[in-house]
Amino acid sequence: MDMIPVAFDGATPALVSEEHIAQRLLDGGYRPPQDYVAFARANGGKQFPSANRFIRNRDSSEIVGVAVIYHYDDAVPLYSATDIWRQTTGRLPTGLAPIASSEFAGEICLDYRSGAAE
């Protein structure tokens, strides 16, 4: 995919280890999917500026445009996954972990509603 870092007032999220990302998910009560952890490490804090920025909703088959992949650099709070999790607590159903924003300001989430180990 064609991705570029998002401008965070001069601060670019640092590349963090897969262990750091996995621990943040564990801290949130979620089992870290290995393929997502590797993806988040490579793409956290980036946006999709090209036509290749779409994913398909598993439940509805709707095509969703991705705007920003949330990152795990604690020093840069804007678009930080852990900061977004705090902001969306109570707004999203329990068991949804936001990992990106859609192009229309929706949340793209890992779905743990069947349980934290699912």
PDB file of C-alpha atoms in Angstrom:
ATOM      1  CA  MET A   1       0.000   0.000   0.000  1.00  0.00           C
ATOM      2  CA  ASP A   2       1.001   3.578  -0.585  1.00  0.00           C
ATOM      3  CA  MET A   3       1.385   5.080   2.910  1.00  0.00           C
ATOM      4  CA  ILE A   4       2.959   8.235   4.281  1.00  0.00           C
ATOM      5  CA  PRO A   5       3.430   9.435   7.880  1.00  0.00           C
ATOM      6  CA  VAL A   6       0.794  11.817   9.192  1.00  0.00           C
ATOM      7  CA  ALA A   7       2.054  15.266  10.251  1.00  0.00           C
ATOM      8  CA  PHE A   8       1.688  15.626  14.033  1.00  0.00           C
ATOM      9  CA  ASP A   9       2.828  19.244  14.411  1.00  0.00           C
ATOM     10  CA  GLY A  10       6.384  18.170  13.619  1.00  0.00           C
ATOM     11  CA  ALA A  11       6.351  15.004  15.722  1.00  0.00           C
ATOM     12  CA  THR A  12       6.304  11.692  13.872  1.00  0.00           C
ATOM     13  CA  PRO A  13       5.429   8.584  15.894  1.00  0.00           C
ATOM     14  CA  ALA A  14       8.473   6.444  16.555  1.00  0.00           C
ATOM     15  CA  LEU A  15       8.722   2.897  15.310  1.00  0.00           C
ATOM     16  CA  VAL A  16       8.001   0.781  18.384  1.00  0.00           C
ATOM     17  CA  SER A  17       8.619  -2.905  18.947  1.00  0.00           C
ATOM     18  CA  GLU A  18       6.028  -5.590  18.337  1.00  0.00           C
ATOM     19  CA  GLU A  19       6.377  -6.478  22.026  1.00  0.00           C
ATOM     20  CA  HIS A  20       5.373  -2.919  22.986  1.00  0.00           C
ATOM     21  CA  ILE A  21       2.263  -3.092  20.794  1.00  0.00           C
ATOM     22  CA  ALA A  22       1.337  -6.547  22.068  1.00  0.00           C
ATOM     23  CA  GLN A  23       1.700  -5.327  25.661  1.00  0.00           C
ATOM     24  CA  ARG A  24      -0.580  -2.325  25.007  1.00  0.00           C
ATOM     25  CA  LEU A  25      -3.238  -4.695  23.688  1.00  0.00           C
ATOM     26  CA  LEU A  26      -2.767  -6.981  26.706  1.00  0.00           C
ATOM     27  CA  ASP A  27      -3.032  -3.938  28.994  1.00  0.00           C
ATOM     28  CA  GLY A  28      -6.375  -3.186  27.325  1.00  0.00           C
ATOM     29  CA  GLY A  29      -7.512  -6.750  27.982  1.00  0.00           C
ATOM     30  CA  TYR A  30      -7.115  -7.976  24.401  1.00  0.00           C
ATOM     31  CA  ARG A  31      -5.186 -10.910  22.919  1.00  0.00           C
ATOM     32  CA  PRO A  32      -2.786  -9.376  20.388  1.00  0.00           C
ATOM     33  CA  PRO A  33      -3.289 -10.860  16.881  1.00  0.00           C
ATOM     34  CA  GLN A  34       0.235 -11.384  15.509  1.00  0.00           C
ATOM     35  CA  ASP A  35      -0.613 -10.254  11.978  1.00  0.00           C
ATOM     36  CA  TYR A  36      -2.121  -7.017  13.315  1.00  0.00           C
ATOM     37  CA  VAL A  37       0.851  -6.396  15.635  1.00  0.00           C
ATOM     38  CA  ALA A  38       3.273  -6.640  12.703  1.00  0.00           C
ATOM     39  CA  PHE A  39       1.023  -4.388  10.570  1.00  0.00           C
ATOM     40  CA  ALA A  40       0.696  -1.781  13.362  1.00  0.00           C
ATOM     41  CA  ARG A  41       4.468  -1.724  13.887  1.00  0.00           C
ATOM     42  CA  ALA A  42       5.102  -1.052  10.199  1.00  0.00           C
ATOM     43  CA  ASN A  43       2.216   1.386   9.617  1.00  0.00           C
ATOM     44  CA  GLY A  44       1.268   3.083  12.885  1.00  0.00           C
ATOM     45  CA  GLY A  45       0.830   6.811  12.461  1.00  0.00           C
ATOM     46  CA  LYS A  46       0.432   6.646   8.698  1.00  0.00           C
ATOM     47  CA  GLN A  47      -2.332   7.592   6.348  1.00  0.00           C
ATOM     48  CA  PHE A  48      -3.390   6.036   3.074  1.00  0.00           C
ATOM     49  CA  PRO A  49      -3.278   8.716   0.344  1.00  0.00           C
ATOM     50  CA  SER A  50      -3.865   6.429  -2.644  1.00  0.00           C
ATOM     51  CA  ALA A  51      -6.743   4.404  -4.051  1.00  0.00           C
ATOM     52  CA  ASN A  52      -5.356   1.318  -2.234  1.00  0.00           C
ATOM     53  CA  ARG A  53      -6.667   2.463   1.132  1.00  0.00           C
ATOM     54  CA  PHE A  54      -9.821   0.366   1.341  1.00  0.00           C
ATOM     55  CA  ILE A  55     -10.839  -2.626   3.438  1.00  0.00           C
ATOM     56  CA  ARG A  56     -13.984  -4.748   3.396  1.00  0.00           C
ATOM     57  CA  ASN A  57     -16.225  -4.949   6.467  1.00  0.00           C
ATOM     58  CA  ARG A  58     -16.347  -8.629   7.464  1.00  0.00           C
ATOM     59  CA  ASP A  59     -19.992  -8.513   8.558  1.00  0.00           C
ATOM     60  CA  SER A  60     -21.611  -6.379   5.851  1.00  0.00           C
ATOM     61  CA  SER A  61     -19.077  -6.609   2.973  1.00  0.00           C
ATOM     62  CA  GLU A  62     -19.215  -2.786   2.842  1.00  0.00           C
ATOM     63  CA  ILE A  63     -16.062  -1.137   1.489  1.00  0.00           C
ATOM     64  CA  VAL A  64     -14.503   1.201   4.079  1.00  0.00           C
ATOM     65  CA  GLY A  65     -11.879   3.847   3.333  1.00  0.00           C
ATOM     66  CA  VAL A  66      -9.024   3.991   5.855  1.00  0.00           C
ATOM     67  CA  ALA A  67      -7.754   7.432   6.852  1.00  0.00           C
ATOM     68  CA  VAL A  68      -5.155   6.921   9.644  1.00  0.00           C
ATOM     69  CA  ILE A  69      -3.661   3.812  11.251  1.00  0.00           C
ATOM     70  CA  TYR A  70      -3.370   4.440  15.009  1.00  0.00           C
ATOM     71  CA  HIS A  71       0.124   4.185  16.469  1.00  0.00           C
ATOM     72  CA  TYR A  72       1.626   3.056  19.797  1.00  0.00           C
ATOM     73  CA  ASP A  73       4.243   5.758  20.498  1.00  0.00           C
ATOM     74  CA  ASP A  74       3.273   7.047  23.954  1.00  0.00           C
ATOM     75  CA  ALA A  75       5.230  10.286  23.379  1.00  0.00           C
ATOM     76  CA  VAL A  76       2.851  11.376  20.576  1.00  0.00           C
ATOM     77  CA  PRO A  77      -0.738  11.340  21.872  1.00  0.00           C
ATOM     78  CA  LEU A  78      -2.487  12.390  18.634  1.00  0.00           C
ATOM     79  CA  TYR A  79      -3.815   9.254  16.911  1.00  0.00           C
ATOM     80  CA  SER A  80      -2.321   7.040  19.619  1.00  0.00           C
ATOM     81  CA  ALA A  81      -4.276   3.773  19.902  1.00  0.00           C
ATOM     82  CA  THR A  82      -4.219   3.865  23.700  1.00  0.00           C
ATOM     83  CA  ASP A  83      -5.402   7.502  23.742  1.00  0.00           C
ATOM     84  CA  ILE A  84      -8.217   6.687  21.281  1.00  0.00           C
ATOM     85  CA  TRP A  85      -9.224   3.707  23.459  1.00  0.00           C
ATOM     86  CA  ARG A  86      -9.582   6.065  26.442  1.00  0.00           C
ATOM     87  CA  GLN A  87     -11.611   8.548  24.383  1.00  0.00           C
ATOM     88  CA  THR A  88     -13.999   5.911  23.034  1.00  0.00           C
ATOM     89  CA  THR A  89     -14.627   4.056  26.300  1.00  0.00           C
ATOM     90  CA  GLY A  90     -18.373   4.158  26.840  1.00  0.00           C
ATOM     91  CA  ARG A  91     -19.037   5.286  23.259  1.00  0.00           C
ATOM     92  CA  LEU A  92     -18.238   1.970  21.595  1.00  0.00           C
ATOM     93  CA  PRO A  93     -19.600  -1.432  22.589  1.00  0.00           C
ATOM     94  CA  THR A  94     -17.419  -3.344  25.033  1.00  0.00           C
ATOM     95  CA  GLY A  95     -14.969  -5.535  23.153  1.00  0.00           C
ATOM     96  CA  LEU A  96     -14.192  -3.222  20.244  1.00  0.00           C
ATOM     97  CA  ALA A  97     -10.588  -1.962  20.106  1.00  0.00           C
ATOM     98  CA  PRO A  98     -10.140   0.952  17.646  1.00  0.00           C
ATOM     99  CA  ILE A  99      -7.048   0.530  15.449  1.00  0.00           C
ATOM    100  CA  ALA A 100      -7.680   3.081  12.676  1.00  0.00           C
ATOM    101  CA  SER A 101     -10.035   5.830  11.585  1.00  0.00           C
ATOM    102  CA  SER A 102     -12.150   5.690   8.468  1.00  0.00           C
ATOM    103  CA  GLU A 103     -12.175   8.485   5.938  1.00  0.00           C
ATOM    104  CA  PHE A 104     -15.521   9.619   7.358  1.00  0.00           C
ATOM    105  CA  ALA A 105     -14.298   9.784  10.997  1.00  0.00           C
ATOM    106  CA  GLY A 106     -15.578   6.355  12.009  1.00  0.00           C
ATOM    107  CA  GLU A 107     -13.549   3.828  13.952  1.00  0.00           C
ATOM    108  CA  ILE A 108     -12.107   0.655  12.441  1.00  0.00           C
ATOM    109  CA  CYS A 109     -11.803  -1.867  15.259  1.00  0.00           C
ATOM    110  CA  LEU A 110     -10.556  -5.260  16.278  1.00  0.00           C
ATOM    111  CA  ASP A 111     -13.677  -7.116  17.384  1.00  0.00           C
ATOM    112  CA  TYR A 112     -13.361  -8.940  20.716  1.00  0.00           C
ATOM    113  CA  ARG A 113     -17.076  -8.996  21.534  1.00  0.00           C
ATOM    114  CA  SER A 114     -16.963 -12.810  21.555  1.00  0.00           C
ATOM    115  CA  GLY A 115     -14.243 -12.625  24.221  1.00  0.00           C
ATOM    116  CA  ALA A 116     -10.763 -11.222  24.773  1.00  0.00           C
ATOM    117  CA  ALA A 117      -9.127 -14.373  23.431  1.00  0.00           C
ATOM    118  CA  GLU A 118     -11.147 -14.451  20.173  1.00  0.00           C
TER     119      GLU A 118
END
